[in-house]
Amino acid sequence: MKKVFAIVEAGSSSVQGVLAGEALRLAARTEGHDIEIEVRTEQGVLNPLGDDAAGAGTRLLLVADELADDTLAHRADRHMTLEAVLADPAAALVFDGDDEADDPTADQAAPRIVAITSCPTGIAHTFMAAEGLTEGARQLGYPIRVETQGSVGAGTPLTADEIAEADVVMIAADREVDRARFAGKRVFASSTKPAISGGAKLIERALAEAKVQGGEAAASADIKAPTGLKERAGPYKHLMTGVSFMLPFVVAGGLLIAIAFALGGIGANADAAQGTLAHTLFQIGAQGAFALIVPALAGYIAFSIADRPGIAPGMVGGMLAAQIGAGFLGGIAAGFIAGYGVEVLNRLIRLPKNLQGLKPVLILPLLGTLLTGLLMVYAIGTPVAAVLAFLTEWLRSMQGSSALLLGMILGAMSAFDMGGPVNKAAYAFSVGLIASNVYTPMAATMAAGMTPPLAVALATRLFRNRFTLEEREAGGAAAALGLAYITEGAIPFAARDPLRVIPSLMAGSATAGAISMASGVELKVPHGGIFVLPIPGAVTHLATYAIAIVAGTLISAVLVGLLKRPPVTTAAA
């Protein structure tokens, strides 16, 4: 069959128009036809067609209840109503003369795919997901371009032309990704895990289930199309988005404070040191970067929920939380209040079409900030500040068995899923406490996170007969990842024998976390592994901290070696 161009004149029936367009797309894919669809609504045009529509060798389908454009009606090869298309979309694609020989290249054209991968820390899972999608596309024989949104920004960013030419956009991310670029494109979103474990399967799902992404104007208007706009994500994903954007402030501030102590000693922040480089660096780190930790956390939680209109209310709420003394707990509360508050206001406020542009830049930020600010000052801030003060005092006073227990819990969580939700929950808890000047949980969490990949690397050397040649060769890479505090380096080993390897790794990580917490080790920088430890002031009790990491590594390595069974070898015929 010849290529089909479809124009859906939805008018005020926006939802039915989008549904009709998607029904036509699914029917065309089922029948193996090539189709492009333009949906015209009162709020704008989705996927506008180019100049080649209704040209030689093409078919033009017009879907409209009322014909407002006689010229378009004359050009169309077929005209149907919205109701008829929704009732039988396959029949809408049958034209007079379709018994002609089909274009042999139509079915052979491989879908063009572009993808974005991202995770809260922007390190391991981001690139593992990209590798999984690339390998999956290679297995299927499809071209793909992947943009990795890592810790230093977008790697190999997608161009406007690549996005325009793509048949589907895949987003494999554990945090919210800005989708403004993909208005009118078919978009499929998932977490990074399925991309890592089965890229080919996820690509096939994306091609079958992708939904048309609405535009920025539509997102701020009153459209409620289930097939179009940004898909809802759970609170965990919103929290991880906030943590992701907060991390650079924590890292920069912590390193600057550590360098200040290295240059000026423990008195680098004293009044007597004013005017010195050490005092200046301390001010930049403590009063500059650290002052923005809670506002960034709150602002980007709200952004994840309500898009850009939520940023200002979230950041203002986060700033108020910091001023009230509610800290990171208050910032989390402010972010969710601002995000969900703006989302509700966006649905409730109805404006004429010519005033819709005021909502995202004026009305929603203003009312959202007012709502969040009043709730933080009069209702939420004070009790949350009291809870945080209690938590902070309890953590600082921890001695003996209580510190051991918390360290063991954080350590076991870090090794349980190695970069997954449980690991990230422990990490987010520890990073958040840095804003309240509580640094011991962060030290325990990083020690516990370094242990699993270091342990499997050591086990491949001590118990060589328990591992395949491929695993022994991968041991060196796991060790490098462990030194850099990338827990995901142990995932390939755990995936092959989870029931034995994961408990072994949890035991060592719990030991490392317990020793670190019980010794009162403090860490001011939430990432970097061994590479930040030599910086004076970044970590206290460095020798004890090294002992904790070594002890945890040895325990896990020995347990893995003792419990893991030797690989099965095929006997020679």
PDB file of N, CA, C and O in Angstrom, residues 89 151 153 169 175 244 255 290 402 419 431 443 465 475 543:
ATOM      1  N   PRO A  89     -10.777   1.516  12.999  1.00  0.00           N
ATOM      2  CA  PRO A  89      -9.642   2.243  12.419  1.00  0.00           C
ATOM      3  C   PRO A  89      -9.019   1.524  11.221  1.00  0.00           C
ATOM      4  O   PRO A  89      -8.507   2.166  10.312  1.00  0.00           O
ATOM      5  N   SER A 151      26.263  12.610  35.066  1.00  0.00           N
ATOM      6  CA  SER A 151      26.540  13.563  36.133  1.00  0.00           C
ATOM      7  C   SER A 151      27.160  14.849  35.614  1.00  0.00           C
ATOM      8  O   SER A 151      27.214  15.848  36.333  1.00  0.00           O
ATOM      9  N   GLY A 153      26.158  16.280  32.635  1.00  0.00           N
ATOM     10  CA  GLY A 153      25.293  16.788  31.577  1.00  0.00           C
ATOM     11  C   GLY A 153      25.052  15.741  30.507  1.00  0.00           C
ATOM     12  O   GLY A 153      25.357  14.559  30.673  1.00  0.00           O
ATOM     13  N   VAL A 169      10.642   7.732  20.599  1.00  0.00           N
ATOM     14  CA  VAL A 169      11.614   8.244  21.565  1.00  0.00           C
ATOM     15  C   VAL A 169      11.513   7.389  22.825  1.00  0.00           C
ATOM     16  O   VAL A 169      10.426   7.257  23.396  1.00  0.00           O
ATOM     17  N   ARG A 175      14.925   9.133  37.053  1.00  0.00           N
ATOM     18  CA  ARG A 175      14.525  10.463  37.488  1.00  0.00           C
ATOM     19  C   ARG A 175      13.771  11.113  36.324  1.00  0.00           C
ATOM     20  O   ARG A 175      13.776  10.610  35.208  1.00  0.00           O
ATOM     21  N   SER A 244      19.004  13.919  42.581  1.00  0.00           N
ATOM     22  CA  SER A 244      19.920  14.026  41.445  1.00  0.00           C
ATOM     23  C   SER A 244      20.393  15.459  41.230  1.00  0.00           C
ATOM     24  O   SER A 244      21.584  15.711  41.038  1.00  0.00           O
ATOM     25  N   LEU A 255      33.572  19.563  49.011  1.00  0.00           N
ATOM     26  CA  LEU A 255      34.980  19.625  48.611  1.00  0.00           C
ATOM     27  C   LEU A 255      35.591  20.985  48.940  1.00  0.00           C
ATOM     28  O   LEU A 255      36.745  21.070  49.385  1.00  0.00           O
ATOM     29  N   PHE A 290      26.221  24.941  50.036  1.00  0.00           N
ATOM     30  CA  PHE A 290      25.408  24.219  51.012  1.00  0.00           C
ATOM     31  C   PHE A 290      24.070  24.915  51.270  1.00  0.00           C
ATOM     32  O   PHE A 290      23.085  24.261  51.588  1.00  0.00           O
ATOM     33  N   SER A 402      23.718   1.314  69.320  1.00  0.00           N
ATOM     34  CA  SER A 402      22.804   2.033  68.439  1.00  0.00           C
ATOM     35  C   SER A 402      23.501   2.474  67.157  1.00  0.00           C
ATOM     36  O   SER A 402      22.932   2.397  66.066  1.00  0.00           O
ATOM     37  N   GLY A 419      22.514  -0.077  43.813  1.00  0.00           N
ATOM     38  CA  GLY A 419      22.128   1.011  42.929  1.00  0.00           C
ATOM     39  C   GLY A 419      20.648   1.090  42.676  1.00  0.00           C
ATOM     40  O   GLY A 419      20.176   2.031  42.044  1.00  0.00           O
ATOM     41  N   VAL A 431      22.723  11.556  52.293  1.00  0.00           N
ATOM     42  CA  VAL A 431      23.058  12.825  51.646  1.00  0.00           C
ATOM     43  C   VAL A 431      22.240  13.961  52.251  1.00  0.00           C
ATOM     44  O   VAL A 431      22.749  15.056  52.494  1.00  0.00           O
ATOM     45  N   ALA A 443      29.365   8.601  55.633  1.00  0.00           N
ATOM     46  CA  ALA A 443      30.599   7.805  55.651  1.00  0.00           C
ATOM     47  C   ALA A 443      30.277   6.318  55.650  1.00  0.00           C
ATOM     48  O   ALA A 443      30.879   5.533  54.905  1.00  0.00           O
ATOM     49  N   ASN A 465      38.766 -20.817  41.158  1.00  0.00           N
ATOM     50  CA  ASN A 465      38.001 -21.951  40.630  1.00  0.00           C
ATOM     51  C   ASN A 465      36.493 -21.754  40.773  1.00  0.00           C
ATOM     52  O   ASN A 465      35.711 -22.546  40.241  1.00  0.00           O
ATOM     53  N   GLY A 475      36.846  -9.028  36.970  1.00  0.00           N
ATOM     54  CA  GLY A 475      37.179  -8.652  38.337  1.00  0.00           C
ATOM     55  C   GLY A 475      37.961  -7.355  38.423  1.00  0.00           C
ATOM     56  O   GLY A 475      37.751  -6.545  39.333  1.00  0.00           O
ATOM     57  N   ALA A 543      42.277   6.335  58.972  1.00  0.00           N
ATOM     58  CA  ALA A 543      42.804   4.977  59.151  1.00  0.00           C
ATOM     59  C   ALA A 543      41.690   4.003  59.541  1.00  0.00           C
ATOM     60  O   ALA A 543      41.599   2.888  59.003  1.00  0.00           O
TER      61      ALA A 543
END
